[in-house]
Amino acid sequence: MITSFLLKSLDKRVSIAILILLAIAVIVPVLNLSLSASNPLQIPTYVMQLFGKYLNYALLALALDLVWGFCGILSLGHGAFFALGGYAMGMYLMRQIGSRGSYGDPILPDFMVFLNWKSLPWFWHGFDMFWFACVMVLFVPGLLAFIFGWFAFRSRVNGVYLSIITQAMTYALMLAFFRNDMGFGGNNGLTDFKDIIGFEVQADSTRAVLFAASAIALALSLMIASGIVRSKAGKVLVGIRDAESRTRFLGYRVENYKLFTFVVSAMMAGVAGALYVPQVGIINPGEFAPGNSIEVVIWTAVGGRGTLIGPILGAILVNGGKTIFTGIWPEFWLFALGALFVAVTLFLPKGIVGTVAEFMAKRKAKAAVADKPADTTGAEQAEAAQ
C-alpha cells in the first residue's frame, strides 16, 4: 500500500532524478573498484568520497526544502538534526574501536579514559549494536524536532521569530557539545574510527558501499518527499505556506501538519548526518555551527526551493564550487558565497530549477497559442494573447 502510494506520487522529473541516483549508486562504485588506476575511466577513491559527501549535503538540502519550500518554515537549525544523526552514528563507530584505541580500554573511548571517566555513561549503552544506532539516527533528531515543534507551532510562532529560535537551538547545542562533561568528546568530537558492521572504514570497498548507500538514501528520501507534497496533505502544506490564516479558518489543524513535516524533515537530516560521518571520519561540535545551517538555506535557494530537485542540484553545485574556489582563493570564499546568495535573491528568486521551469512553461504556452487554428474567433484570440 505504501509502495503504491509512493509510486503514484512520482512525476516525470522526480522519476528521472531517482533513476539517475540509482544508476550513480551502481556505476560509480563499479568504476572505482573494477578498474585499475591507469584506466582513464577509473574513479579515484578520494573523488568518490568527495561526491558521497555532496550527496549527503543534497539530502540535507532536500530535508530543508520539505519544510521551507512547501510549508513556509524557514529553519535555520537543520544543521542540528544533521549533527545529531552524525553523533549517533559516531557513537556506534567509537564503540567498535574497543581495545584498539590509544589507551587500550575495551569499553571506554579514548577521550573518556583521558578525562578519567570510570564507567560508560548510560546514554552510550546500546551503541555497540548497529541496529540500535540506526534507530537513534532517526529517533534523536525526530524527538528534538517533535518537542521543539510541539511548543513552537502551538504557540503560533512564525516567520523570522521561528527562524531565530531554530538558530538559537542549534547554537545552544553547539555550546553544550563543546563541554567535556557532556560525554561526546568535547572540542575534538568523535574520530579515529576503525570498523562499521565488521568492515574497515578506510577500505575502498567500504567507501564504495557508503557512497552507494548515500545515493540510495537520497533517492528514497526524494521519493518520500514527493509522496508527501503530491498527496492531499501536501496541498494543505502549500496552503499553509501561502495563506496560513485562511487554511486555519477552513478547519485544518495547521500545527499538526507543520509538526509532521518538521519531524520527517529532521529524520531525513539525521540520516544525512549518519552517512556523512563514516565517509569524512570525524564528527565534532563544529557541525552545529549556525553558519552551516545558513549554508543549507543558500543551497536550497540557489537550486530552487519548492521544487525538490532544485535543492539537490543547488547543494551539489555550491559545494562543488566551494571545493574549487577554496583551493584557489580560500580567503574569498565567504564573500563569494554571500554574493551568490544576493545575486540569486535579486535575479533568480525561484532558483535555477524554478527559473528554468517557469521559462519552459511560458514557452509551452506560446507554442500552444501559435498552434491554434487560424479561424479562431477574435474573442478567443484576445483571450489567448492575454
GROMACS .gro file of C-alpha atoms in nm:
model
  386
    1MET     CA    1   0.000   0.000   0.000
    2ILE     CA    2   0.277   0.241   0.094
    3THR     CA    3   0.477   0.143  -0.216
    4SER     CA    4   0.174   0.202  -0.437
    5PHE     CA    5   0.119   0.542  -0.277
    6LEU     CA    6   0.479   0.646  -0.336
    7LEU     CA    7   0.490   0.524  -0.696
    8LYS     CA    8   0.167   0.705  -0.784
    9SER     CA    9   0.308   1.027  -0.643
   10LEU     CA   10   0.610   1.040  -0.873
   11ASP     CA   11   0.611   1.288  -1.158
   12LYS     CA   12   0.840   1.271  -1.462
   13ARG     CA   13   1.120   1.490  -1.324
   14VAL     CA   14   1.135   1.313  -0.987
   15SER     CA   15   1.129   0.971  -1.155
   16ILE     CA   16   1.419   1.066  -1.379
   17ALA     CA   17   1.615   1.203  -1.081
   18ILE     CA   18   1.559   0.882  -0.884
   19LEU     CA   19   1.672   0.667  -1.177
   20ILE     CA   20   1.986   0.881  -1.217
   21LEU     CA   21   2.067   0.847  -0.847
   22LEU     CA   22   2.019   0.469  -0.855
   23ALA     CA   23   2.238   0.447  -1.164
   24ILE     CA   24   2.507   0.654  -0.991
   25ALA     CA   25   2.485   0.424  -0.689
   26VAL     CA   26   2.588   0.134  -0.913
   27ILE     CA   27   2.814   0.288  -1.178
   28VAL     CA   28   3.046   0.497  -0.958
   29PRO     CA   29   3.143   0.213  -0.718
   30VAL     CA   30   3.193  -0.024  -1.012
   31LEU     CA   31   3.423   0.223  -1.190
   32ASN     CA   32   3.613   0.271  -0.866
   33LEU     CA   33   3.660  -0.094  -0.771
   34SER     CA   34   3.677  -0.283  -1.100
   35LEU     CA   35   3.920  -0.064  -1.298
   36SER     CA   36   4.289  -0.009  -1.241
   37ALA     CA   37   4.432   0.331  -1.153
   38SER     CA   38   4.584   0.358  -1.501
   39ASN     CA   39   4.244   0.331  -1.669
   40PRO     CA   40   4.108   0.678  -1.764
   41LEU     CA   41   3.756   0.569  -1.665
   42GLN     CA   42   3.859   0.472  -1.314
   43ILE     CA   43   3.712   0.700  -1.046
   44PRO     CA   44   3.964   0.759  -0.763
   45THR     CA   45   3.850   0.682  -0.410
   46TYR     CA   46   3.900   1.040  -0.293
   47VAL     CA   47   3.672   1.168  -0.572
   48MET     CA   48   3.406   0.911  -0.484
   49GLN     CA   49   3.434   1.008  -0.117
   50LEU     CA   50   3.401   1.379  -0.206
   51PHE     CA   51   3.088   1.323  -0.412
   52GLY     CA   52   2.949   1.098  -0.142
   53LYS     CA   53   2.975   1.397   0.091
   54TYR     CA   54   2.794   1.611  -0.167
   55LEU     CA   55   2.510   1.356  -0.181
   56ASN     CA   56   2.470   1.381   0.196
   57TYR     CA   57   2.458   1.759   0.170
   58ALA     CA   58   2.197   1.721  -0.103
   59LEU     CA   59   1.984   1.507   0.129
   60LEU     CA   60   2.013   1.774   0.397
   61ALA     CA   61   1.903   2.042   0.147
   62LEU     CA   62   1.609   1.824   0.040
   63ALA     CA   63   1.506   1.792   0.405
   64LEU     CA   64   1.507   2.170   0.443
   65ASP     CA   65   1.314   2.216   0.119
   66LEU     CA   66   1.036   1.995   0.251
   67VAL     CA   67   0.964   2.236   0.537
   68TRP     CA   68   1.070   2.566   0.377
   69GLY     CA   69   0.969   2.521   0.017
   70PHE     CA   70   0.633   2.354   0.080
   71CYS     CA   71   0.534   2.457   0.433
   72GLY     CA   72   0.692   2.800   0.463
   73ILE     CA   73   0.902   2.713   0.771
   74LEU     CA   74   1.244   2.876   0.726
   75SER     CA   75   1.453   2.667   0.963
   76LEU     CA   76   1.799   2.797   1.045
   77GLY     CA   77   1.868   2.500   1.268
   78HIS     CA   78   1.865   2.197   1.040
   79GLY     CA   79   2.237   2.162   1.095
   80ALA     CA   80   2.148   2.047   1.448
   81PHE     CA   81   1.947   1.750   1.320
   82PHE     CA   82   2.228   1.667   1.076
   83ALA     CA   83   2.484   1.676   1.359
   84LEU     CA   84   2.270   1.467   1.597
   85GLY     CA   85   2.236   1.195   1.335
   86GLY     CA   86   2.612   1.213   1.285
   87TYR     CA   87   2.681   1.183   1.657
   88ALA     CA   88   2.451   0.880   1.683
   89MET     CA   89   2.649   0.703   1.412
   90GLY     CA   90   2.978   0.830   1.556
   91MET     CA   91   2.896   0.678   1.894
   92TYR     CA   92   2.843   0.341   1.729
   93LEU     CA   93   3.173   0.371   1.541
   94MET     CA   94   3.354   0.465   1.864
   95ARG     CA   95   3.216   0.157   2.041
   96GLN     CA   96   3.354  -0.059   1.757
   97ILE     CA   97   3.712   0.053   1.829
   98GLY     CA   98   3.730  -0.147   2.153
   99SER     CA   99   4.080  -0.221   2.278
  100ARG     CA  100   4.241  -0.090   1.956
  101GLY     CA  101   4.227   0.265   2.091
  102SER     CA  102   4.534   0.454   2.212
  103TYR     CA  103   4.464   0.361   2.575
  104GLY     CA  104   4.356   0.003   2.505
  105ASP     CA  105   4.035   0.019   2.709
  106PRO     CA  106   3.785  -0.236   2.569
  107ILE     CA  107   3.480  -0.035   2.681
  108LEU     CA  108   3.560   0.333   2.722
  109PRO     CA  109   3.650   0.551   2.422
  110ASP     CA  110   3.992   0.717   2.440
  111PHE     CA  111   3.860   1.060   2.533
  112MET     CA  112   3.677   0.916   2.834
  113VAL     CA  113   3.992   0.742   2.955
  114PHE     CA  114   4.186   1.067   2.912
  115LEU     CA  115   3.924   1.256   3.116
  116ASN     CA  116   3.930   0.988   3.390
  117TRP     CA  117   3.576   0.860   3.335
  118LYS     CA  118   3.529   0.544   3.539
  119SER     CA  119   3.235   0.393   3.356
  120LEU     CA  120   3.041   0.430   3.035
  121PRO     CA  121   2.759   0.690   3.062
  122TRP     CA  122   2.407   0.547   3.045
  123PHE     CA  123   2.330   0.715   2.712
  124TRP     CA  124   2.620   0.530   2.546
  125HIS     CA  125   2.473   0.188   2.621
  126GLY     CA  126   2.330   0.009   2.320
  127PHE     CA  127   2.551   0.187   2.069
  128ASP     CA  128   2.763  -0.124   2.030
  129MET     CA  129   2.476  -0.257   1.815
  130PHE     CA  130   2.433  -0.125   1.461
  131TRP     CA  131   2.054  -0.158   1.455
  132PHE     CA  132   2.026   0.044   1.775
  133ALA     CA  133   2.244   0.319   1.629
  134CYS     CA  134   2.026   0.328   1.316
  135VAL     CA  135   1.714   0.367   1.531
  136MET     CA  136   1.879   0.651   1.724
  137VAL     CA  137   1.977   0.823   1.398
  138LEU     CA  138   1.606   0.864   1.330
  139PHE     CA  139   1.474   0.886   1.684
  140VAL     CA  140   1.700   1.154   1.835
  141PRO     CA  141   1.658   1.421   1.563
  142GLY     CA  142   1.290   1.329   1.533
  143LEU     CA  143   1.235   1.362   1.908
  144LEU     CA  144   1.407   1.701   1.921
  145ALA     CA  145   1.201   1.822   1.625
  146PHE     CA  146   0.882   1.693   1.787
  147ILE     CA  147   0.947   1.865   2.121
  148PHE     CA  148   1.059   2.190   1.957
  149GLY     CA  149   0.774   2.189   1.705
  150TRP     CA  150   0.511   2.097   1.964
  151PHE     CA  151   0.576   2.413   2.162
  152ALA     CA  152   0.665   2.645   1.872
  153PHE     CA  153   0.377   2.561   1.638
  154ARG     CA  154   0.113   2.552   1.910
  155SER     CA  155   0.235   2.890   2.026
  156ARG     CA  156   0.192   3.005   1.665
  157VAL     CA  157   0.549   3.125   1.634
  158ASN     CA  158   0.602   3.210   1.268
  159GLY     CA  159   0.827   3.391   1.026
  160VAL     CA  160   1.154   3.544   1.133
  161TYR     CA  161   1.085   3.468   1.501
  162LEU     CA  162   1.073   3.095   1.431
  163SER     CA  163   1.392   3.121   1.224
  164ILE     CA  164   1.571   3.295   1.510
  165ILE     CA  165   1.455   3.034   1.761
  166THR     CA  166   1.578   2.747   1.541
  167GLN     CA  167   1.916   2.915   1.510
  168ALA     CA  168   1.929   2.968   1.886
  169MET     CA  169   1.854   2.598   1.931
  170THR     CA  170   2.148   2.482   1.721
  171TYR     CA  171   2.379   2.740   1.880
  172ALA     CA  172   2.284   2.619   2.228
  173LEU     CA  173   2.353   2.259   2.125
  174MET     CA  174   2.691   2.360   1.986
  175LEU     CA  175   2.789   2.519   2.318
  176ALA     CA  176   2.666   2.216   2.510
  177PHE     CA  177   2.856   1.965   2.295
  178PHE     CA  178   3.176   2.166   2.334
  179ARG     CA  179   3.173   2.081   2.706
  180ASN     CA  180   3.388   1.782   2.804
  181ASP     CA  181   3.144   1.676   3.075
  182MET     CA  182   2.870   1.616   2.816
  183GLY     CA  183   3.035   1.286   2.725
  184PHE     CA  184   3.065   1.344   2.350
  185GLY     CA  185   3.434   1.420   2.314
  186GLY     CA  186   3.417   1.794   2.372
  187ASN     CA  187   3.601   2.013   2.125
  188ASN     CA  188   3.768   1.717   1.949
  189GLY     CA  189   3.445   1.528   1.897
  190LEU     CA  190   3.449   1.164   1.783
  191THR     CA  191   3.711   1.030   1.543
  192ASP     CA  192   3.969   0.755   1.479
  193PHE     CA  193   3.700   0.516   1.356
  194LYS     CA  194   3.806   0.162   1.269
  195ASP     CA  195   3.513  -0.057   1.160
  196ILE     CA  196   3.149  -0.038   1.058
  197ILE     CA  197   2.948  -0.362   1.090
  198GLY     CA  198   3.276  -0.554   1.078
  199PHE     CA  199   3.429  -0.387   0.771
  200GLU     CA  200   3.724  -0.149   0.776
  201VAL     CA  201   3.604   0.209   0.736
  202GLN     CA  202   3.910   0.314   0.534
  203ALA     CA  203   3.885   0.028   0.283
  204ASP     CA  204   3.794   0.122  -0.074
  205SER     CA  205   3.515  -0.136  -0.082
  206THR     CA  206   3.361   0.010   0.235
  207ARG     CA  207   3.378   0.362   0.096
  208ALA     CA  208   3.213   0.240  -0.223
  209VAL     CA  209   2.927   0.088  -0.023
  210LEU     CA  210   2.888   0.409   0.180
  211PHE     CA  211   2.872   0.610  -0.143
  212ALA     CA  212   2.606   0.377  -0.283
  213ALA     CA  213   2.412   0.399   0.044
  214SER     CA  214   2.420   0.780   0.025
  215ALA     CA  215   2.283   0.780  -0.329
  216ILE     CA  216   2.012   0.526  -0.243
  217ALA     CA  217   1.914   0.716   0.072
  218LEU     CA  218   1.881   1.036  -0.132
  219ALA     CA  219   1.668   0.858  -0.392
  220LEU     CA  220   1.444   0.706  -0.124
  221SER     CA  221   1.409   1.039   0.057
  222LEU     CA  222   1.322   1.210  -0.271
  223MET     CA  223   1.050   0.951  -0.328
  224ILE     CA  224   0.911   1.004   0.023
  225ALA     CA  225   0.920   1.383  -0.011
  226SER     CA  226   0.745   1.363  -0.347
  227GLY     CA  227   0.482   1.134  -0.196
  228ILE     CA  228   0.415   1.386   0.079
  229VAL     CA  229   0.398   1.701  -0.133
  230ARG     CA  230   0.182   1.543  -0.407
  231SER     CA  231  -0.068   1.397  -0.162
  232LYS     CA  232  -0.374   1.571  -0.021
  233ALA     CA  233  -0.170   1.662   0.285
  234GLY     CA  234   0.085   1.822   0.053
  235LYS     CA  235  -0.185   2.052  -0.087
  236VAL     CA  236  -0.264   2.158   0.269
  237LEU     CA  237   0.105   2.228   0.330
  238VAL     CA  238   0.115   2.461   0.030
  239GLY     CA  239  -0.199   2.628   0.161
  240ILE     CA  240  -0.028   2.681   0.496
  241ARG     CA  241   0.272   2.830   0.320
  242ASP     CA  242   0.069   3.071   0.108
  243ALA     CA  243  -0.216   3.159   0.344
  244GLU     CA  244  -0.185   3.005   0.689
  245SER     CA  245  -0.470   3.201   0.848
  246ARG     CA  246  -0.712   3.110   0.570
  247THR     CA  247  -0.611   2.744   0.591
  248ARG     CA  248  -0.670   2.752   0.966
  249PHE     CA  249  -1.012   2.912   0.921
  250LEU     CA  250  -1.107   2.633   0.680
  251GLY     CA  251  -1.081   2.393   0.973
  252TYR     CA  252  -0.738   2.235   0.923
  253ARG     CA  253  -0.518   2.174   1.228
  254VAL     CA  254  -0.225   2.369   1.090
  255GLU     CA  255   0.007   2.287   1.380
  256ASN     CA  256  -0.034   1.912   1.323
  257TYR     CA  257   0.063   1.939   0.956
  258LYS     CA  258   0.362   2.155   1.044
  259LEU     CA  259   0.472   1.919   1.319
  260PHE     CA  260   0.450   1.611   1.097
  261THR     CA  261   0.651   1.773   0.818
  262PHE     CA  262   0.910   1.913   1.058
  263VAL     CA  263   0.969   1.574   1.222
  264VAL     CA  264   1.001   1.392   0.886
  265SER     CA  265   1.243   1.659   0.766
  266ALA     CA  266   1.453   1.627   1.083
  267MET     CA  267   1.476   1.250   1.038
  268MET     CA  268   1.597   1.296   0.680
  269ALA     CA  269   1.863   1.536   0.804
  270GLY     CA  270   1.967   1.282   1.068
  271VAL     CA  271   2.014   1.013   0.802
  272ALA     CA  272   2.229   1.255   0.600
  273GLY     CA  273   2.449   1.315   0.906
  274ALA     CA  274   2.479   0.945   0.981
  275LEU     CA  275   2.602   0.867   0.629
  276TYR     CA  276   2.831   1.169   0.632
  277VAL     CA  277   3.032   1.077   0.941
  278PRO     CA  278   3.190   0.745   0.834
  279GLN     CA  279   3.286   0.900   0.500
  280VAL     CA  280   3.466   1.202   0.645
  281GLY     CA  281   3.596   1.019   0.953
  282ILE     CA  282   3.501   1.273   1.222
  283ILE     CA  283   3.210   1.449   1.392
  284ASN     CA  284   3.261   1.743   1.626
  285PRO     CA  285   3.055   2.033   1.767
  286GLY     CA  286   3.151   2.248   1.470
  287GLU     CA  287   2.874   2.074   1.274
  288PHE     CA  288   2.623   2.255   1.500
  289ALA     CA  289   2.758   2.596   1.396
  290PRO     CA  290   2.472   2.828   1.284
  291GLY     CA  291   2.670   2.914   0.973
  292ASN     CA  292   2.630   2.557   0.850
  293SER     CA  293   2.251   2.580   0.868
  294ILE     CA  294   2.259   2.911   0.682
  295GLU     CA  295   2.464   2.749   0.406
  296VAL     CA  296   2.191   2.487   0.365
  297VAL     CA  297   1.943   2.769   0.308
  298ILE     CA  298   2.171   2.907   0.036
  299TRP     CA  299   2.195   2.568  -0.137
  300THR     CA  300   1.819   2.539  -0.136
  301ALA     CA  301   1.765   2.893  -0.264
  302VAL     CA  302   2.021   2.855  -0.541
  303GLY     CA  303   1.868   2.533  -0.668
  304GLY     CA  304   1.510   2.649  -0.623
  305ARG     CA  305   1.301   2.597  -0.313
  306GLY     CA  306   0.970   2.421  -0.352
  307THR     CA  307   1.098   2.209  -0.643
  308LEU     CA  308   1.251   1.902  -0.467
  309ILE     CA  309   1.507   1.863  -0.748
  310GLY     CA  310   1.641   2.217  -0.707
  311PRO     CA  311   1.792   2.181  -0.358
  312ILE     CA  312   1.974   1.864  -0.464
  313LEU     CA  313   2.123   2.042  -0.763
  314GLY     CA  314   2.200   2.352  -0.558
  315ALA     CA  315   2.382   2.156  -0.286
  316ILE     CA  316   2.600   1.975  -0.539
  317LEU     CA  317   2.680   2.286  -0.744
  318VAL     CA  318   2.755   2.516  -0.449
  319ASN     CA  319   2.970   2.260  -0.269
  320GLY     CA  320   3.149   2.171  -0.590
  321GLY     CA  321   3.218   2.541  -0.638
  322LYS     CA  322   3.334   2.563  -0.278
  323THR     CA  323   3.584   2.283  -0.331
  324ILE     CA  324   3.728   2.455  -0.638
  325PHE     CA  325   3.712   2.810  -0.504
  326THR     CA  326   3.869   2.735  -0.165
  327GLY     CA  327   4.157   2.568  -0.346
  328ILE     CA  328   4.226   2.881  -0.549
  329TRP     CA  329   4.123   3.173  -0.324
  330PRO     CA  330   4.031   3.028   0.016
  331GLU     CA  331   4.017   3.366   0.189
  332PHE     CA  332   3.750   3.494  -0.051
  333TRP     CA  333   3.509   3.200  -0.035
  334LEU     CA  334   3.269   3.352   0.219
  335PHE     CA  335   3.248   3.672   0.013
  336ALA     CA  336   3.171   3.467  -0.296
  337LEU     CA  337   2.905   3.269  -0.111
  338GLY     CA  338   2.739   3.586   0.015
  339ALA     CA  339   2.750   3.742  -0.332
  340LEU     CA  340   2.594   3.426  -0.477
  341PHE     CA  341   2.304   3.441  -0.232
  342VAL     CA  342   2.242   3.811  -0.306
  343ALA     CA  343   2.258   3.751  -0.681
  344VAL     CA  344   2.014   3.461  -0.663
  345THR     CA  345   1.775   3.663  -0.446
  346LEU     CA  346   1.777   3.956  -0.688
  347PHE     CA  347   1.795   3.787  -1.027
  348LEU     CA  348   1.684   3.426  -0.974
  349PRO     CA  349   1.430   3.439  -0.690
  350LYS     CA  350   1.294   3.098  -0.793
  351GLY     CA  351   1.638   2.941  -0.815
  352ILE     CA  352   1.787   2.754  -1.107
  353VAL     CA  353   1.525   2.482  -1.141
  354GLY     CA  354   1.234   2.716  -1.068
  355THR     CA  355   1.351   2.969  -1.327
  356VAL     CA  356   1.403   2.701  -1.593
  357ALA     CA  357   1.061   2.552  -1.519
  358GLU     CA  358   0.897   2.894  -1.550
  359PHE     CA  359   1.074   2.960  -1.881
  360MET     CA  360   0.967   2.622  -2.020
  361ALA     CA  361   0.606   2.681  -1.910
  362LYS     CA  362   0.595   3.019  -2.086
  363ARG     CA  363   0.749   2.868  -2.397
  364LYS     CA  364   0.495   2.586  -2.397
  365ALA     CA  365   0.211   2.835  -2.355
  366LYS     CA  366   0.332   3.042  -2.651
  367ALA     CA  367   0.363   2.729  -2.862
  368ALA     CA  368   0.007   2.630  -2.772
  369VAL     CA  369  -0.119   2.974  -2.878
  370ALA     CA  370   0.072   2.956  -3.208
  371ASP     CA  371  -0.071   2.612  -3.286
  372LYS     CA  372  -0.434   2.725  -3.255
  373PRO     CA  373  -0.643   2.708  -3.579
  374ALA     CA  374  -0.639   3.020  -3.797
  375ASP     CA  375  -1.021   3.057  -3.784
  376THR     CA  376  -1.022   3.121  -3.410
  377THR     CA  377  -1.269   3.392  -3.317
  378GLY     CA  378  -1.150   3.737  -3.215
  379ALA     CA  379  -1.260   3.686  -2.858
  380GLU     CA  380  -1.066   3.363  -2.831
  381GLN     CA  381  -0.759   3.524  -2.986
  382ALA     CA  382  -0.772   3.808  -2.736
  383GLU     CA  383  -0.805   3.563  -2.452
  384ALA     CA  384  -0.509   3.357  -2.578
  385ALA     CA  385  -0.296   3.671  -2.614
  386GLN     CA  386  -0.362   3.756  -2.250
   0.00000   0.00000   0.00000
